[in-house]
Short mmCIF file of C-alpha atoms in Angstrom, two decimals:
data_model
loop_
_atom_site.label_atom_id
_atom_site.label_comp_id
_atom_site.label_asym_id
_atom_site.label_seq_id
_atom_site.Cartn_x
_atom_site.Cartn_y
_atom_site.Cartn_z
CA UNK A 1 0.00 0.00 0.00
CA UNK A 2 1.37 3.50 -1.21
CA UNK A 3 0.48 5.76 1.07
CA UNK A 4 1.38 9.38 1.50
CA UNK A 5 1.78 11.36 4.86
CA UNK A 6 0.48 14.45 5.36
CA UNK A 7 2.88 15.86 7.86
CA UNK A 8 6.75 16.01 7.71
CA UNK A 9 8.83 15.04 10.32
CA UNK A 10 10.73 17.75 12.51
CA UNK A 11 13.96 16.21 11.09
CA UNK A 12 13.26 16.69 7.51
CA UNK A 13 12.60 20.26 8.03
CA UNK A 14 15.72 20.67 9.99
CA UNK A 15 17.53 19.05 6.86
CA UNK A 16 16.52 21.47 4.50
CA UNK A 17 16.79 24.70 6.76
CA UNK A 18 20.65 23.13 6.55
CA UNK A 19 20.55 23.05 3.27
CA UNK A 20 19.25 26.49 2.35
CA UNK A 21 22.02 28.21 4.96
CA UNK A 22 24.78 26.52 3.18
CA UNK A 23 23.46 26.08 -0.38
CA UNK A 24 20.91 24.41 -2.22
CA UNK A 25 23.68 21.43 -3.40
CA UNK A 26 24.41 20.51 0.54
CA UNK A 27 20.96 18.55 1.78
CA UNK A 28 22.50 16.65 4.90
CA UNK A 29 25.02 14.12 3.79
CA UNK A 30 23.77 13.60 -0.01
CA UNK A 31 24.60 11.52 -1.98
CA UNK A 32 24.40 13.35 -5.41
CA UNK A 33 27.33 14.90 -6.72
CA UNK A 34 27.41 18.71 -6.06
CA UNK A 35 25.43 20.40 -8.49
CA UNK A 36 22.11 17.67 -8.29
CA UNK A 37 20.11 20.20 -6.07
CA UNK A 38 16.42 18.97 -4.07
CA UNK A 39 13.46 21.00 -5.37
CA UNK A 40 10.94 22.43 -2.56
CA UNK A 41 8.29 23.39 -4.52
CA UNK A 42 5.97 20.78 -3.45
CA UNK A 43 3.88 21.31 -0.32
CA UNK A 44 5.84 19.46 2.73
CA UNK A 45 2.76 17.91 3.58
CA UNK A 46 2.95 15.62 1.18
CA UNK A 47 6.47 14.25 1.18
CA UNK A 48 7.10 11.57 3.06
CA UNK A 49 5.54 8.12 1.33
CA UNK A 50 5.11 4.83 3.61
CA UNK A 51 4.66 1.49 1.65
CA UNK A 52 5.69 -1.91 3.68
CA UNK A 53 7.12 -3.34 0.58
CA UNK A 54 9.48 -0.31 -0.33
CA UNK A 55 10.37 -0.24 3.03
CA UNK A 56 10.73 -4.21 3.76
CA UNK A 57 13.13 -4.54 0.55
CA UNK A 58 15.71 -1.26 1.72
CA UNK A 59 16.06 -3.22 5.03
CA UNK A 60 16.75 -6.45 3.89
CA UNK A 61 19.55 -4.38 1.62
CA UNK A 62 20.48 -2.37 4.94
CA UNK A 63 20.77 -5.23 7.42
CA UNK A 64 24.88 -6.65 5.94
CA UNK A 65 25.70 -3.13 5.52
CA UNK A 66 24.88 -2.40 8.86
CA UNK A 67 26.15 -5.22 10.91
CA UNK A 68 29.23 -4.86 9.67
CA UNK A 69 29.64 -0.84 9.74
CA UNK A 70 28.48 -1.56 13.75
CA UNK A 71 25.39 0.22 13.34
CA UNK A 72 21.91 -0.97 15.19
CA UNK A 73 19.66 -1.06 12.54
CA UNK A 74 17.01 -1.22 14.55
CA UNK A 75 17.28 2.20 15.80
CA UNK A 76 17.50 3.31 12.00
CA UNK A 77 14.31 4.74 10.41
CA UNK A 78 14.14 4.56 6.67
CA UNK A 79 12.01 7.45 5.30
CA UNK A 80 11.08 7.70 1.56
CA UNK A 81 10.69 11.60 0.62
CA UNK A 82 8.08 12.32 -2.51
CA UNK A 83 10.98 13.98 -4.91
CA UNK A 84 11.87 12.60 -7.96
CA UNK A 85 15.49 13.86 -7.91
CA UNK A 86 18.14 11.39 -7.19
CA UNK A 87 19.24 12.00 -3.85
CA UNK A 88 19.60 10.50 -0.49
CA UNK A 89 20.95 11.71 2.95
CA UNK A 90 21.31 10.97 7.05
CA UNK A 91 19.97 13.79 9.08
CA UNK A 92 20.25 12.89 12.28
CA UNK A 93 22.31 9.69 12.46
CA UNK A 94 18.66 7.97 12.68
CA UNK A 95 17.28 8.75 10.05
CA UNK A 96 17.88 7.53 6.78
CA UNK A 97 15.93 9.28 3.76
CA UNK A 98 15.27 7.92 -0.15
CA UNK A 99 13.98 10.24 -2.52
CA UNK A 100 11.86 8.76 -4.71
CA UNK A 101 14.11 9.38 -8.01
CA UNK A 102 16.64 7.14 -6.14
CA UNK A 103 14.20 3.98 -6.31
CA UNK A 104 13.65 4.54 -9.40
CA UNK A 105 16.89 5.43 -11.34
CA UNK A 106 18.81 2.80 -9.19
CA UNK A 107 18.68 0.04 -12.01
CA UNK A 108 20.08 -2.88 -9.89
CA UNK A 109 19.88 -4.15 -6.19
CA UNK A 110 23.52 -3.31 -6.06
CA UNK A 111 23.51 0.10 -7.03
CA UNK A 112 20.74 0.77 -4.77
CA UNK A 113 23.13 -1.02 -1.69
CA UNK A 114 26.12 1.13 -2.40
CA UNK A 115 23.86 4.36 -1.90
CA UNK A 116 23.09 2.82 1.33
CA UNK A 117 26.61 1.64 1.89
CA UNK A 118 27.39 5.55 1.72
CA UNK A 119 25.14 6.89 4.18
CA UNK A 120 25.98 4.25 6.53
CA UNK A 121 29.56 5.11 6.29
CA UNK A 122 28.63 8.79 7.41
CA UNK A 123 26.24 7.29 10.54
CA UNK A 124 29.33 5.36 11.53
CA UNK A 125 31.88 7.97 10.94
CA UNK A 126 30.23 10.35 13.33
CA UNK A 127 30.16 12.69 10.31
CA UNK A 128 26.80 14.41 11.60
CA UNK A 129 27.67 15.37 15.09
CA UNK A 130 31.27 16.82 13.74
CA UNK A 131 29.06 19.30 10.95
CA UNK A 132 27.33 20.35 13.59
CA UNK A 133 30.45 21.32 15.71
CA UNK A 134 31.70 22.43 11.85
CA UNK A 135 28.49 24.34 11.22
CA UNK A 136 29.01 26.13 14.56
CA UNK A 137 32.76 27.06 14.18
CA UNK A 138 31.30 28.46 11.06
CA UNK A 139 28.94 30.56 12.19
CA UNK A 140 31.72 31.90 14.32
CA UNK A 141 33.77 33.38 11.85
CA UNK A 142 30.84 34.56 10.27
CA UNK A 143 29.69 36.81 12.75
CA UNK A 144 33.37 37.75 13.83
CA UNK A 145 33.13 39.29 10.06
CA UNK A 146 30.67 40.68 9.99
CA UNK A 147 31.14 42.67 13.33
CA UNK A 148 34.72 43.68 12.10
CA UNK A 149 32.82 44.62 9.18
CA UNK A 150 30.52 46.52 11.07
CA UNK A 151 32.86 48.10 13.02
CA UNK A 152 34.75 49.69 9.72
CA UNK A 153 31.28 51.00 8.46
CA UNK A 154 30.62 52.82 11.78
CA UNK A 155 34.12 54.31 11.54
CA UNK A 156 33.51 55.03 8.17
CA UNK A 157 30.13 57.03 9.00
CA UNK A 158 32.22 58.84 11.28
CA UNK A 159 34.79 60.23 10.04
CA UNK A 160 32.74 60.97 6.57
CA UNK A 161 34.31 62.48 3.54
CA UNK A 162 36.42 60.06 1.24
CA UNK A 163 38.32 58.29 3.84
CA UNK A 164 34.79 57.79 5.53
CA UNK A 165 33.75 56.06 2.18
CA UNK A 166 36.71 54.30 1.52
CA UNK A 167 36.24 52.66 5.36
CA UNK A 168 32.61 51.69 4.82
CA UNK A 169 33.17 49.78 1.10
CA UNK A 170 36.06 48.16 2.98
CA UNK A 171 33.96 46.79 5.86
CA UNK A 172 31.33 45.78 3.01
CA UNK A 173 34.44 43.88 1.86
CA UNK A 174 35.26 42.40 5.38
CA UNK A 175 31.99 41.34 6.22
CA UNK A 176 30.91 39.73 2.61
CA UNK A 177 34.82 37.85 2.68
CA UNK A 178 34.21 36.89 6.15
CA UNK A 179 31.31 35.22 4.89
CA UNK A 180 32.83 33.53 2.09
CA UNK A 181 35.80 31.99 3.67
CA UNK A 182 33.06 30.68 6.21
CA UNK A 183 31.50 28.96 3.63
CA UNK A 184 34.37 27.54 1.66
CA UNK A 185 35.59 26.09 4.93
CA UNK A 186 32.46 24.62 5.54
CA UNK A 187 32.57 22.99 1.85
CA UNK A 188 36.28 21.92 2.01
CA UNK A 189 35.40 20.15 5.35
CA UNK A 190 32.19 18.63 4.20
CA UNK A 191 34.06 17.29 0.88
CA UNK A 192 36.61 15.48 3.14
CA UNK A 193 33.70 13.94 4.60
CA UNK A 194 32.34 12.78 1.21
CA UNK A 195 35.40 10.82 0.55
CA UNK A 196 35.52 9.31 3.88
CA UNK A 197 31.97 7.80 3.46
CA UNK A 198 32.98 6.71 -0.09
CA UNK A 199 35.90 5.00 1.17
CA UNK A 200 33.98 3.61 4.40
CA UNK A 201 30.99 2.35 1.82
CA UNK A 202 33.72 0.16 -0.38
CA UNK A 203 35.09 -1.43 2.88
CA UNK A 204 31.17 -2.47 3.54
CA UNK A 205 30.58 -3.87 0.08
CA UNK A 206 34.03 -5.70 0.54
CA UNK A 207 33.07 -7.66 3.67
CA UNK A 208 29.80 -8.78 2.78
CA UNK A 209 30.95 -10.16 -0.17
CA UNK A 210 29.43 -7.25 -2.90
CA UNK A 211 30.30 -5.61 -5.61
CA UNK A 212 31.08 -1.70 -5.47
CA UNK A 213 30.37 -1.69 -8.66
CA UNK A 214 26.82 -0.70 -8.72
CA UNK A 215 27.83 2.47 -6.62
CA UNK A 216 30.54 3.47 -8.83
CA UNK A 217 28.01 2.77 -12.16
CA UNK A 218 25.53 5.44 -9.72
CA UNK A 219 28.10 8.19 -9.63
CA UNK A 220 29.18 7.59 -13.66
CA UNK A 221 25.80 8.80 -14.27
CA UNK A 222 25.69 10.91 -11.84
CA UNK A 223 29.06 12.67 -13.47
CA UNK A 224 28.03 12.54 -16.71
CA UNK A 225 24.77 14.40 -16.03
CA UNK A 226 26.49 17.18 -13.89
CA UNK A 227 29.53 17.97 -16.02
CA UNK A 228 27.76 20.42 -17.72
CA UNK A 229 26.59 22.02 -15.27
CA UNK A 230 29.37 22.22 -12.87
CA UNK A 231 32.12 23.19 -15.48
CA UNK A 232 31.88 26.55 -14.64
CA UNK A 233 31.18 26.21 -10.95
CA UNK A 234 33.92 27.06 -8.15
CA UNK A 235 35.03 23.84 -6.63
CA UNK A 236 35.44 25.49 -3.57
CA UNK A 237 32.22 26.27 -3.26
CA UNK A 238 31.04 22.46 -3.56
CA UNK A 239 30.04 20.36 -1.01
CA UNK A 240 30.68 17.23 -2.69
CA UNK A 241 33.86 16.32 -4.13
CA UNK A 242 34.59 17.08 -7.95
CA UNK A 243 32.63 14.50 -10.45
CA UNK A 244 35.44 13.69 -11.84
CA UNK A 245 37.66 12.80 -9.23
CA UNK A 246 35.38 11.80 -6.94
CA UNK A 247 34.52 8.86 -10.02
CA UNK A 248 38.18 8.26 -10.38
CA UNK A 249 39.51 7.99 -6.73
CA UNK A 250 36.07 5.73 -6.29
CA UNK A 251 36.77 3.32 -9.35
CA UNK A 252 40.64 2.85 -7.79
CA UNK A 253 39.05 1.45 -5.01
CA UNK A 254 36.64 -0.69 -6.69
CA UNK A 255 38.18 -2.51 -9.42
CA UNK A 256 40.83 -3.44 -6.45
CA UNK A 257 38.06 -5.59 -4.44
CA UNK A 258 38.06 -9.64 -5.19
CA UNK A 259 34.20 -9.21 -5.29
CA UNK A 260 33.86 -6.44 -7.85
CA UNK A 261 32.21 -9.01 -9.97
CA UNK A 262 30.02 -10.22 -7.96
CA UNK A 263 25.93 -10.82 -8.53
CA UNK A 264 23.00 -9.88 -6.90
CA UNK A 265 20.67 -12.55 -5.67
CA UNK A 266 18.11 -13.24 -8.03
CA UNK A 267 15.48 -12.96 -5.69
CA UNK A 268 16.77 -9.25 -4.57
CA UNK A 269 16.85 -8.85 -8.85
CA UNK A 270 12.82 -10.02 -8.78
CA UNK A 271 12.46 -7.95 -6.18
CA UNK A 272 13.88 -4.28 -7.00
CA UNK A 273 12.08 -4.72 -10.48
CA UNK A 274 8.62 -5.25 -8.90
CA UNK A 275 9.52 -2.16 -6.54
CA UNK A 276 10.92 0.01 -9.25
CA UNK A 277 7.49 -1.18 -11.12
CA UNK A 278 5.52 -0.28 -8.18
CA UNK A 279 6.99 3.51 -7.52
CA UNK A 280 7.18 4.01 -11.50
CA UNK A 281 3.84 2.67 -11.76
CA UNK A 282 2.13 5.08 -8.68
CA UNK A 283 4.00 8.22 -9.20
CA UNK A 284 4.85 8.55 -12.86
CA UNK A 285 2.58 9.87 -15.52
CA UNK A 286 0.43 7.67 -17.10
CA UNK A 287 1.97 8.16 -20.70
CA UNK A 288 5.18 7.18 -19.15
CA UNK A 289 4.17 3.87 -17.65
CA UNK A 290 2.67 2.83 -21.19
CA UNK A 291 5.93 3.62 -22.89
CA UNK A 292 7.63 1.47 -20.33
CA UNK A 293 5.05 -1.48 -20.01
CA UNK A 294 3.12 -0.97 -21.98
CA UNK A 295 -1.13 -0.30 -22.17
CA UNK A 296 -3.25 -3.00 -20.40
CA UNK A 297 -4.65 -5.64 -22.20
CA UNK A 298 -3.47 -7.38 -25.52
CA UNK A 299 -0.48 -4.93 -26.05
CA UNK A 300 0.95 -4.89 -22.56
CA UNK A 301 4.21 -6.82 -21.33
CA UNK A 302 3.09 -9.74 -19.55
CA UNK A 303 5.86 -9.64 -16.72
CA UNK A 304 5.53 -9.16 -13.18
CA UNK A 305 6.90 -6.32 -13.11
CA UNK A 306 4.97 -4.83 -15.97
CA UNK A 307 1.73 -5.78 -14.72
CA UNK A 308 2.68 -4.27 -11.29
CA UNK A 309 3.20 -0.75 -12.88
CA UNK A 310 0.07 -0.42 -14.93
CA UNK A 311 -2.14 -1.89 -11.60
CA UNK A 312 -0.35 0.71 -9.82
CA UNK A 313 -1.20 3.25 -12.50
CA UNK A 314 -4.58 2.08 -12.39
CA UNK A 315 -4.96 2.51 -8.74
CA UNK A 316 -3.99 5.89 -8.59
CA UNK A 317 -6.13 6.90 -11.33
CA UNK A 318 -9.07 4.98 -9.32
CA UNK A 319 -9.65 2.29 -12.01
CA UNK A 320 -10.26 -0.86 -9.67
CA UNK A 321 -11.70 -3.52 -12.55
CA UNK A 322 -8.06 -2.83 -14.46
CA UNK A 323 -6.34 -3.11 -10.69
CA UNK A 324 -8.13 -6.34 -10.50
CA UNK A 325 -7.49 -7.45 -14.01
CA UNK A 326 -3.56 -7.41 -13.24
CA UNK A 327 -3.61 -8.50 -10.23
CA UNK A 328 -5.57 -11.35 -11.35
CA UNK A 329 -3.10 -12.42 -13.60
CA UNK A 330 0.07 -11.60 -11.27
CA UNK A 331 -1.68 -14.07 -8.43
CA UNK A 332 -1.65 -16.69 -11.04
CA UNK A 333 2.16 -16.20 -11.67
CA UNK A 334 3.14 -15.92 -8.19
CA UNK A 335 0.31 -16.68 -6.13
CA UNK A 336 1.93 -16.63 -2.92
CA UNK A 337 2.81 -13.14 -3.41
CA UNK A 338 1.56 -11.23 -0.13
CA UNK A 339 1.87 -7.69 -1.85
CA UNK A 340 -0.22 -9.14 -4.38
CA UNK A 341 -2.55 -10.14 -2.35
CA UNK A 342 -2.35 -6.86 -0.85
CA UNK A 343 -3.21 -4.49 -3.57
CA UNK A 344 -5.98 -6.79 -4.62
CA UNK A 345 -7.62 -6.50 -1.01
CA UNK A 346 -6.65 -2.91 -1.19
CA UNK A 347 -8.45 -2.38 -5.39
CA UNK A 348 -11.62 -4.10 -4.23
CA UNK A 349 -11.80 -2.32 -0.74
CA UNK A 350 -11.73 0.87 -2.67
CA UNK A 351 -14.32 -0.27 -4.77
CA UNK A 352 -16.48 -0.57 -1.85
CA UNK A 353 -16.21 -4.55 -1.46
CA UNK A 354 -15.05 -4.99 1.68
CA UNK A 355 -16.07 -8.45 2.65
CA UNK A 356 -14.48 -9.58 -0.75
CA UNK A 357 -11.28 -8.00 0.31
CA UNK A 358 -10.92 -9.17 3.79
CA UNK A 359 -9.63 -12.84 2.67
CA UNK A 360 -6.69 -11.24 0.51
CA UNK A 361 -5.81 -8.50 3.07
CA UNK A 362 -5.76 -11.63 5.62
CA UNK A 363 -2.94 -13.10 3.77
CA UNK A 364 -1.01 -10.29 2.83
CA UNK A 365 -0.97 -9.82 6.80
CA UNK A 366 0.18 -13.38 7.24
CA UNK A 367 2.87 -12.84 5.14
CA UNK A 368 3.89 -9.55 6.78
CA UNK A 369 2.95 -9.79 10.43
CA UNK A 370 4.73 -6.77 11.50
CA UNK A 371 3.28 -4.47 9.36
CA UNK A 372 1.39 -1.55 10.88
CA UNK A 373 0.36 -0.53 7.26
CA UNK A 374 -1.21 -3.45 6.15
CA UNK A 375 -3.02 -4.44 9.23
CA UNK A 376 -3.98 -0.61 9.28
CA UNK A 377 -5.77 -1.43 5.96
CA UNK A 378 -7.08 -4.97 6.52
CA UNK A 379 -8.83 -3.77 10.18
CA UNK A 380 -10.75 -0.72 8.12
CA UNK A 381 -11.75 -3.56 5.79
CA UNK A 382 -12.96 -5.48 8.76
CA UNK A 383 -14.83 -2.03 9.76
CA UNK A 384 -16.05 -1.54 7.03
CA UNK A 385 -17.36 -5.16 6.37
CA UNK A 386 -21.27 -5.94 6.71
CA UNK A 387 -20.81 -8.39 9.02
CA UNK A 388 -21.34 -6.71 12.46
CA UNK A 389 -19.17 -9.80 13.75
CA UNK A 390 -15.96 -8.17 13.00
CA UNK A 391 -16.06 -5.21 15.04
CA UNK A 392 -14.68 -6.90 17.67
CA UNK A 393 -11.77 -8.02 15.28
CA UNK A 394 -11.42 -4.70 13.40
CA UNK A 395 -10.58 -3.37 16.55
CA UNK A 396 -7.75 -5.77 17.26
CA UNK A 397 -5.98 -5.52 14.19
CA UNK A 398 -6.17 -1.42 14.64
CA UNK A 399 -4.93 -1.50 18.33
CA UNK A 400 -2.38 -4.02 16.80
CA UNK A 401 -1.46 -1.62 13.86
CA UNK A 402 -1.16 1.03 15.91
CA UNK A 403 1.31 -0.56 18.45
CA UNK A 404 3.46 -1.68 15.79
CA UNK A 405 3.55 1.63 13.85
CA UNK A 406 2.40 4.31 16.24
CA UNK A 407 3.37 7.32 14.11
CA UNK A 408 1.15 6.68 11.44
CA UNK A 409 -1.81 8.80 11.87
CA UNK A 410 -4.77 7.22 9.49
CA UNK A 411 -4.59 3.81 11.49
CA UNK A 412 -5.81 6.12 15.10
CA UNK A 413 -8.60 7.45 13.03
CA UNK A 414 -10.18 4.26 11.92
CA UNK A 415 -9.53 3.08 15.66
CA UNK A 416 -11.62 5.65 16.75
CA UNK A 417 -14.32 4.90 14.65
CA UNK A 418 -14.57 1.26 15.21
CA UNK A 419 -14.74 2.28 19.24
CA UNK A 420 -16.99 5.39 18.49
CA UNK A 421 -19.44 1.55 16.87
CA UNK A 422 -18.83 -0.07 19.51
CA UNK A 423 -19.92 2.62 22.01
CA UNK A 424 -16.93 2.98 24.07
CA UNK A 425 -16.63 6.54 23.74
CA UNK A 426 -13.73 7.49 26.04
CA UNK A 427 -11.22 5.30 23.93
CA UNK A 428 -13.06 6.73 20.79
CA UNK A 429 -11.90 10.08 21.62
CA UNK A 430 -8.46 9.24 22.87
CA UNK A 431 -7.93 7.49 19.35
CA UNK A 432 -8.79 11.37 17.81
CA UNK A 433 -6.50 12.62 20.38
CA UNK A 434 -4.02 10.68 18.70
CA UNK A 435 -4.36 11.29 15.56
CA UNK A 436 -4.56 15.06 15.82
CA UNK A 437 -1.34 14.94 17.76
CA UNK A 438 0.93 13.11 15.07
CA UNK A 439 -0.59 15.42 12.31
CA UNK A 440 -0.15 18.40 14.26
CA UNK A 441 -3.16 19.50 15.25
CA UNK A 442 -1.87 20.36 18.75
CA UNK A 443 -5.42 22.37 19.59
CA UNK A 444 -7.74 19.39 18.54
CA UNK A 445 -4.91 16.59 20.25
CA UNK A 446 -5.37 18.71 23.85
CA UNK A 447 -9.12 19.31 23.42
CA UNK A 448 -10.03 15.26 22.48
CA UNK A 449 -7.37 14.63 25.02
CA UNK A 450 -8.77 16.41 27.88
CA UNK A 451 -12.57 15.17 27.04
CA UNK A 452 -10.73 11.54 26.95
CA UNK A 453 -9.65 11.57 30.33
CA UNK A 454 -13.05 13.41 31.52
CA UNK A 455 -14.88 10.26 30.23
CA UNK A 456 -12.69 7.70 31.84
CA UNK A 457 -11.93 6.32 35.59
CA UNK A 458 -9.32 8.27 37.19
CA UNK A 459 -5.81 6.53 36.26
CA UNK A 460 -7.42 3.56 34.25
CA UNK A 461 -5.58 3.28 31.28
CA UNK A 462 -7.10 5.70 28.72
CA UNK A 463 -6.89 8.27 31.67
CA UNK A 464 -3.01 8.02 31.81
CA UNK A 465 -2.65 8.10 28.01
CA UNK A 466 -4.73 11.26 27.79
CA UNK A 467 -3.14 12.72 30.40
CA UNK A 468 0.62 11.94 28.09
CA UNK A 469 -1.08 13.45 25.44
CA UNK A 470 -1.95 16.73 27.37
CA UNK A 471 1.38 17.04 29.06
CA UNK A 472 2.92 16.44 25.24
CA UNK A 473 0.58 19.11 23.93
CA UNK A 474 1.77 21.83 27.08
CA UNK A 475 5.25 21.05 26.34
CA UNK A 476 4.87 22.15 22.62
#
């Protein structure tokens, strides 16, 4: 299930404040070469996408990488951002963010892994804390500038006449070269960094037995693209090293490693084509996805991954009998398949069949237990179903989903309605409390909180979750 948040995280924000202080080509710790810049037109409500498969498949790519850099990937979140530029970056030595352009340009498991192998080399490095201390010594010299600056111009003013005008364009000069050289140190330290993680990211690939190959085929393109653009840039002003070198110093290190011809699993192959299918499928147009796959019917590719692009494309445009049509034929080549069974139950609950949904949503929870996402979806099916029977389940699988993935906002609203049926009004209201909270509706969190804990016995459970929620709300 694609789904799209409608909040940002606080981190994400943070990580492009960074970015516009020290130019649009620094976001965090990218990966793009210099001159491959983020675009923030699009409303930040909308950029973060959550889909269990996406997110399943980066892990499994994740987990060798980060046993052997020494990182607990368990305390790593993996965050796919709505932007169809290639880019991807650490923020916060947590968080680990995939634009959406990096799913899909990535053309092999492997190349996909040694963007992963980079940003892991920066979590491990300590790179993040260090720009922060970097950042701050900075700012220092910065402000040092521009108060010697400042302190020319006043003389300047003073003393009037031509000497006075001389003074104030040279503490114009002082402050606006103060400035500079605080920014090309910042660059010059940040490119040193660059290399590090480049050079960390080939030792990963080296012990568990992969190929850098894939990453150095990333930053080819990546050069070739950029040359252009960058020929008449300073390279002191970059916070990335040079394409050119960066490309060279990177393919020294490859072509050294006994597994630089090494394959990717086939099963990880299967797998980033279906994905690659999926986020092509979802968030391209549709010309674009019949160029690629081809139209449904008679003149479409029959593969997998084929079919799983134009269902996607058929989703998103709301045509369910053409979702079902694919998926149809992609249970019949892989019928244990629990995404397939997933965006069948999810076509024909959108179609407003949710008993005939609940039996594939029930195995595409079976085969991903830990999924808040898809037990989100399969509990609104049971809420939604005309058996009054399932209530009692729906319920379950929400207070489930919601334990497993408790910053996902949609699954507490569906919770509250299946109490708000069942009558139980104080949990109904602490489930809106909930919701409001993680999409920032601090006002509406506080006021469902406080009419939560009016409702219920005095430190029962609800009680002492609204009561969180309120002292959350004050502190914000």
């Amino acid at each position: 299930m694609l789904a799209i948040n409608r909040r940002i995280t606080g981190v994400y924000t943070a990580a492009r404040t960074a970015a516009h202080w020290c130019g649009r080509s620094l976001v965090a710790f990218a990966i793009a070469i210099s001159s491959i810049q983020t675009t923030y037109a699009q409303s930040p409500e909308t950029m973060i996408v959550r889909d269990t498969e996406i997110e399943t498949l980066l892990r499994d790519y994740a987990r060798p990488i980060f046993k052997v850099a020494g990182i607990d990937g368990d305390s790593i979140q993996i965050i796919i951002v709505n932007d169809n530029t290639f880019n991807a970056f650490v923020a916060d030595g947590r968080r680990m963010f995939f634009n959406l352009g990096t799913l899909m340009e990535a053309e092999t498991p492997n190349e996909l892994i040694g963007v992963i192998a980079h940003e892991s080399g920066h979590i491990e490095g300590g790179h993040l804390s260090r720009l922060r201390q970097q950042m701050a010594n900075v700012q220092t010299m910065a402000i040092v500038a521009m108060l010697l600056g400042a302190g020319a111009l006043a003389a300047g003013a003073a003393r009037g006449g031509q000497n006075g005008n001389n003074l104030g364009e040279a503490g114009a000069g002082i402050a606006m070269g103060g400035q500079e050289a605080a920014l090309r140190t910042l660059m010059a330290y940040q490119r040193s960094e660059e290399s590090a993680a480049d050079h960390a990211a080939v030792r990963y690939l080296e012990a568990t037995g992969q190929s850098a190959k894939g990453m150095l085929s990333v930053f080819s393109r990546l050069a070739a693209t950029t040359a252009i653009s960058s020929r008449n840039g300073d390279p002191y002003r970059q916070s990335h090293p040079l394409a050119k070198d960066r490309v060279n110093a990177l393919r020294h290190l490859a072509e050294k490693s006994a597994h630089y011809n090494a394959q990717d699993p086939a099963d990880w192959v299967r797998r980033h084509k279906l994905m690659r299918a999926k986020v092509r499928g979802y968030f391209s147009p549709r010309q674009s996805v019949d160029n690629l796959y081809g139209k449904s019917g008679a003149f479409g590719r029959v593969t997998p991954d084929a079919r799983y692009a134009r269902a996607h494309a058929a989703l998103k445009a709301g045509r369910q009998e053409e979702v079902l049509r694919e998926t149809d034929a992609l249970l019949k080549q892989e019928p244990n398949n629990a995404f397939f069974h997933e965006l069948r139950g999810q076509a024909l609950l959108e179609r407003g069949q949710p008993d005939a949904a609940l039996p594939f949503l029930a195995r595409a929870v079976r085969g991903n237990p830990k999924s808040g996402l898809i037990r989100g979806m399969y509990g609104q099916a049971l809420l939604a179903s005309r058996n009054t029977a399932n209530l009692k389940k729906a319920i379950f699988e929400l207070e489930r989903a919601t334990q497993i993935d408790p910053k996902y906002a949609p699954n507490f609203r569906f919770l509250g309605q299946a109490y708000g049926k069942q009558g139980d009004i104080a949990r109904a209201t602490l489930a809106i409390a909930n919701e409001a909270m993680l999409t920032g509706d601090i006002a509406q969190a506080r006021q469902q909180a406080d009419r939560a804990r009016a409702l219920s016995p005095k430190n029962s459970l609800t009680w002492l979750k609204a009561n969180d929620i309120l002292y959350i709300t004050q502190q914000r």
